[in-house]
mmCIF file of C-alpha atoms in Angstrom:
data_model
loop_
_atom_site.group_PDB
_atom_site.id
_atom_site.type_symbol
_atom_site.label_atom_id
_atom_site.label_comp_id
_atom_site.label_asym_id
_atom_site.label_seq_id
_atom_site.Cartn_x
_atom_site.Cartn_y
_atom_site.Cartn_z
ATOM 1 C CA MET W 1 -18.839 20.539 20.583
ATOM 2 C CA ASP W 2 -15.952 22.382 18.959
ATOM 3 C CA LYS W 3 -14.791 21.707 15.387
ATOM 4 C CA GLN W 4 -11.789 19.544 16.378
ATOM 5 C CA SER W 5 -13.963 17.366 18.626
ATOM 6 C CA ALA W 6 -16.509 16.958 15.839
ATOM 7 C CA ILE W 7 -13.785 15.877 13.404
ATOM 8 C CA TYR W 8 -12.357 13.439 15.959
ATOM 9 C CA THR W 9 -15.816 11.984 16.650
ATOM 10 C CA ALA W 10 -16.511 11.587 12.914
ATOM 11 C CA PHE W 11 -13.139 9.880 12.453
ATOM 12 C CA LEU W 12 -13.788 7.434 15.292
ATOM 13 C CA LYS W 13 -17.211 6.640 13.841
ATOM 14 C CA GLU W 14 -15.716 5.855 10.407
ATOM 15 C CA LEU W 15 -12.934 3.847 12.027
ATOM 16 C CA GLU W 16 -15.437 1.754 13.969
ATOM 17 C CA THR W 17 -17.597 1.230 10.890
ATOM 18 C CA HIS W 18 -14.692 0.117 8.681
ATOM 19 C CA LYS W 19 -12.273 -1.495 11.156
ATOM 20 C CA GLY W 20 -12.719 -4.865 9.428
ATOM 21 C CA ILE W 21 -11.011 -3.489 6.312
ATOM 22 C CA ILE W 22 -7.991 -2.402 8.331
ATOM 23 C CA TYR W 23 -7.678 -5.707 10.219
ATOM 24 C CA LYS W 24 -8.087 -7.754 7.055
ATOM 25 C CA ILE W 25 -5.359 -5.877 5.221
ATOM 26 C CA SER W 26 -3.020 -5.977 8.220
ATOM 27 C CA TYR W 27 -3.484 -9.711 8.607
ATOM 28 C CA SER W 28 -2.976 -10.292 4.893
ATOM 29 C CA PHE W 29 0.312 -8.401 4.771
ATOM 30 C CA CYS W 30 1.935 -9.577 8.000
ATOM 31 C CA LYS W 31 3.407 -12.833 9.161
ATOM 32 C CA THR W 32 3.522 -12.125 12.895
ATOM 33 C CA LYS W 33 0.971 -10.815 15.359
ATOM 34 C CA ALA W 34 3.337 -8.024 16.409
ATOM 35 C CA ASP W 35 3.792 -6.871 12.807
ATOM 36 C CA CYS W 36 0.041 -7.029 12.304
ATOM 37 C CA GLN W 37 -0.507 -4.789 15.330
ATOM 38 C CA ASP W 38 2.200 -2.376 14.160
ATOM 39 C CA LEU W 39 0.704 -2.177 10.676
ATOM 40 C CA THR W 40 -2.815 -1.659 12.046
ATOM 41 C CA GLN W 41 -1.516 1.207 14.153
ATOM 42 C CA GLU W 42 0.347 2.683 11.179
ATOM 43 C CA ILE W 43 -2.792 2.505 9.009
ATOM 44 C CA ILE W 44 -4.875 4.265 11.668
ATOM 45 C CA ILE W 45 -2.252 7.014 11.935
ATOM 46 C CA LYS W 46 -2.213 7.485 8.141
ATOM 47 C CA LEU W 47 -6.019 7.567 8.047
ATOM 48 C CA TRP W 48 -6.097 10.197 10.783
ATOM 49 C CA GLN W 49 -3.430 12.290 9.046
ATOM 50 C CA SER W 50 -5.381 12.288 5.804
ATOM 51 C CA PHE W 51 -8.896 12.438 7.295
ATOM 52 C CA GLY W 52 -9.030 16.219 7.115
ATOM 53 C CA THR W 53 -8.194 16.189 3.416
ATOM 54 C CA TYR W 54 -10.617 13.395 2.491
ATOM 55 C CA ARG W 55 -13.381 14.772 0.308
ATOM 56 C CA SER W 56 -16.257 12.465 -0.457
ATOM 57 C CA PHE W 57 -15.207 11.896 -4.091
ATOM 58 C CA SER W 58 -15.467 8.174 -3.477
ATOM 59 C CA LYS W 59 -17.061 5.974 -0.863
ATOM 60 C CA THR W 60 -15.431 6.090 2.546
ATOM 61 C CA SER W 61 -14.667 2.367 2.341
ATOM 62 C CA THR W 62 -12.852 2.910 -0.975
ATOM 63 C CA TRP W 63 -10.757 5.684 0.568
ATOM 64 C CA ILE W 64 -9.968 3.495 3.608
ATOM 65 C CA TYR W 65 -8.962 0.587 1.349
ATOM 66 C CA ARG W 66 -6.689 2.831 -0.696
ATOM 67 C CA VAL W 67 -4.940 4.359 2.330
ATOM 68 C CA SER W 68 -4.707 0.976 4.072
ATOM 69 C CA LEU W 69 -3.287 -0.833 1.063
ATOM 70 C CA ASN W 70 -0.768 1.905 0.286
ATOM 71 C CA THR W 71 0.337 1.928 3.930
ATOM 72 C CA ALA W 72 0.568 -1.876 3.996
ATOM 73 C CA ILE W 73 2.643 -1.972 0.812
ATOM 74 C CA SER W 74 5.026 0.674 2.184
ATOM 75 C CA PHE W 75 5.215 -1.156 5.524
ATOM 76 C CA TYR W 76 5.915 -4.448 3.777
ATOM 77 C CA ARG W 77 8.675 -2.916 1.683
ATOM 78 C CA LYS W 78 10.317 -1.383 4.770
ATOM 79 C CA GLU W 79 10.219 -4.717 6.570
ATOM 80 C CA LYS W 80 11.600 -6.488 3.525
ATOM 81 C CA THR W 81 14.549 -4.110 3.192
ATOM 82 C CA ARG W 82 15.471 -4.510 6.862
ATOM 83 C CA ASN W 83 15.740 -8.277 6.319
ATOM 84 C CA ARG W 84 13.830 -8.884 9.489
ATOM 85 C CA ILE W 85 13.778 -12.456 10.736
ATOM 86 C CA ILE W 86 10.253 -13.821 10.812
ATOM 87 C CA THR W 87 9.726 -16.470 13.443
ATOM 88 C CA THR W 88 6.081 -17.237 12.884
ATOM 89 C CA THR W 89 5.805 -19.662 9.992
ATOM 90 C CA HIS W 90 3.209 -21.709 8.269
ATOM 91 C CA ASP W 91 3.907 -24.537 10.717
ATOM 92 C CA SER W 92 2.675 -22.457 13.640
ATOM 93 C CA LEU W 93 -0.542 -21.758 11.735
ATOM 94 C CA LEU W 94 -0.960 -25.494 11.218
ATOM 95 C CA GLN W 95 -0.411 -26.095 14.940
ATOM 96 C CA LEU W 96 -3.334 -23.793 15.631
ATOM 97 C CA ALA W 97 -5.380 -25.748 13.101
ATOM 98 C CA GLU W 98 -4.521 -29.007 14.914
ATOM 99 C CA ALA W 99 -6.435 -27.756 17.950
ATOM 100 C CA ALA W 100 -9.616 -27.427 15.856
ATOM 101 C CA PRO W 101 -12.132 -30.258 15.489
ATOM 102 C CA ALA W 102 -11.203 -32.836 12.831
ATOM 103 C CA ALA W 103 -13.972 -31.686 10.453
ATOM 104 C CA ASN W 104 -12.518 -28.169 10.382
ATOM 105 C CA ARG W 105 -8.841 -29.150 10.118
ATOM 106 C CA GLU W 106 -8.778 -29.538 6.347
ATOM 107 C CA THR W 107 -10.514 -26.187 5.872
ATOM 108 C CA ASP W 108 -8.213 -24.507 8.387
ATOM 109 C CA GLU W 109 -5.201 -26.041 6.679
ATOM 110 C CA LYS W 110 -6.388 -24.765 3.298
ATOM 111 C CA ILE W 111 -6.871 -21.295 4.772
ATOM 112 C CA ALA W 112 -3.360 -21.422 6.243
ATOM 113 C CA TYR W 113 -1.950 -22.400 2.845
ATOM 114 C CA LEU W 114 -3.951 -19.657 1.130
ATOM 115 C CA HIS W 115 -2.541 -17.140 3.617
ATOM 116 C CA GLN W 116 0.970 -18.451 2.931
ATOM 117 C CA PHE W 117 0.432 -18.257 -0.842
ATOM 118 C CA LEU W 118 -0.949 -14.721 -0.581
ATOM 119 C CA LEU W 119 2.074 -13.641 1.452
ATOM 120 C CA ALA W 120 4.301 -14.961 -1.330
ATOM 121 C CA LEU W 121 2.639 -12.752 -3.964
ATOM 122 C CA LYS W 122 3.988 -9.358 -4.985
ATOM 123 C CA GLU W 123 2.484 -6.514 -2.959
ATOM 124 C CA MET W 124 0.136 -5.266 -5.684
ATOM 125 C CA ASP W 125 -1.036 -8.777 -6.571
ATOM 126 C CA ARG W 126 -1.708 -9.466 -2.892
ATOM 127 C CA ALA W 127 -3.712 -6.254 -2.616
ATOM 128 C CA LEU W 128 -5.779 -7.243 -5.659
ATOM 129 C CA MET W 129 -6.504 -10.678 -4.229
ATOM 130 C CA ILE W 130 -7.478 -9.291 -0.838
ATOM 131 C CA LEU W 131 -10.061 -7.074 -2.508
ATOM 132 C CA TYR W 132 -11.205 -9.909 -4.778
ATOM 133 C CA LEU W 133 -11.599 -12.349 -1.878
ATOM 134 C CA GLU W 134 -13.501 -9.633 -0.054
ATOM 135 C CA GLY W 135 -16.051 -9.805 -2.871
ATOM 136 C CA LYS W 136 -15.436 -6.339 -4.258
ATOM 137 C CA ALA W 137 -16.620 -5.604 -7.790
ATOM 138 C CA LEU W 138 -13.973 -5.200 -10.502
ATOM 139 C CA LYS W 139 -14.904 -1.553 -10.910
ATOM 140 C CA GLU W 140 -14.414 -0.863 -7.201
ATOM 141 C CA ILE W 141 -11.109 -2.759 -7.136
ATOM 142 C CA ALA W 142 -9.980 -0.723 -10.141
ATOM 143 C CA GLU W 143 -10.908 2.507 -8.379
ATOM 144 C CA ILE W 144 -9.080 1.513 -5.198
ATOM 145 C CA MET W 145 -5.974 0.288 -7.032
ATOM 146 C CA GLY W 146 -5.929 3.045 -9.641
ATOM 147 C CA ILE W 147 -5.936 0.694 -12.653
ATOM 148 C CA SER W 148 -8.533 -0.217 -15.274
ATOM 149 C CA PRO W 149 -11.209 -2.872 -14.629
ATOM 150 C CA THR W 150 -9.832 -4.863 -17.576
ATOM 151 C CA ASN W 151 -6.378 -4.838 -16.025
ATOM 152 C CA VAL W 152 -7.881 -5.948 -12.694
ATOM 153 C CA SER W 153 -9.654 -8.852 -14.379
ATOM 154 C CA THR W 154 -6.532 -9.949 -16.240
ATOM 155 C CA LYS W 155 -4.329 -9.792 -13.147
ATOM 156 C CA ILE W 156 -6.853 -11.671 -10.994
ATOM 157 C CA ASN W 157 -7.190 -14.439 -13.571
ATOM 158 C CA ARG W 158 -3.406 -14.838 -13.752
ATOM 159 C CA ILE W 159 -3.100 -14.951 -9.978
ATOM 160 C CA LYS W 160 -5.903 -17.516 -9.755
ATOM 161 C CA VAL W 161 -4.026 -19.779 -12.168
ATOM 162 C CA VAL W 162 -0.899 -19.533 -10.001
ATOM 163 C CA LEU W 163 -2.848 -20.215 -6.793
ATOM 164 C CA LYS W 164 -4.709 -23.134 -8.361
ATOM 165 C CA GLU W 165 -1.395 -24.621 -9.468
ATOM 166 C CA ARG W 166 0.056 -24.274 -5.958
ATOM 167 C CA PHE W 167 -2.996 -25.882 -4.373
ATOM 168 C CA SER W 168 -2.943 -28.746 -6.872
ATOM 169 C CA LYS W 169 0.530 -29.677 -5.621
ATOM 170 C CA LEU W 170 -0.799 -30.115 -2.068
ATOM 171 C CA ASN W 171 -2.921 -33.203 -2.790
ATOM 172 C CA PHE W 172 -6.108 -32.074 -1.052
#
């Protein structure tokens, strides 16, 4: 196997191992399925472009999070400046929830609202919450985001207060 094939094989292995990170970030930053697919593709391209320069200074998952989040934030900002009309709304997510069994509807509805609330956050706050909801440690979030663990903790607590307030208005 030549060097280029070995690099390509290693990249595909890492991509397969960490594809959940990419899908999660894409879903969290996009309102439509098409945008989600476009962002996923953009993230994979950025990962491939920077794969040759990645040096194992941090865990591979940390590097993938960082590249994915930076790509998602840039993608989101581009979409925002184009004033693109978004046709998929929270109502369509609720329609999908209606098809679920009654016991799961309330949970699905809460998840749909959480997704809507996350989409309303600023890009960096959304990135923090994605990592937090993923169960990442403050230190790892800080490393991925390039801020101090104390700053991560403060920001997450503030965002939680805002989200709690929004949920309290829904009468669940």
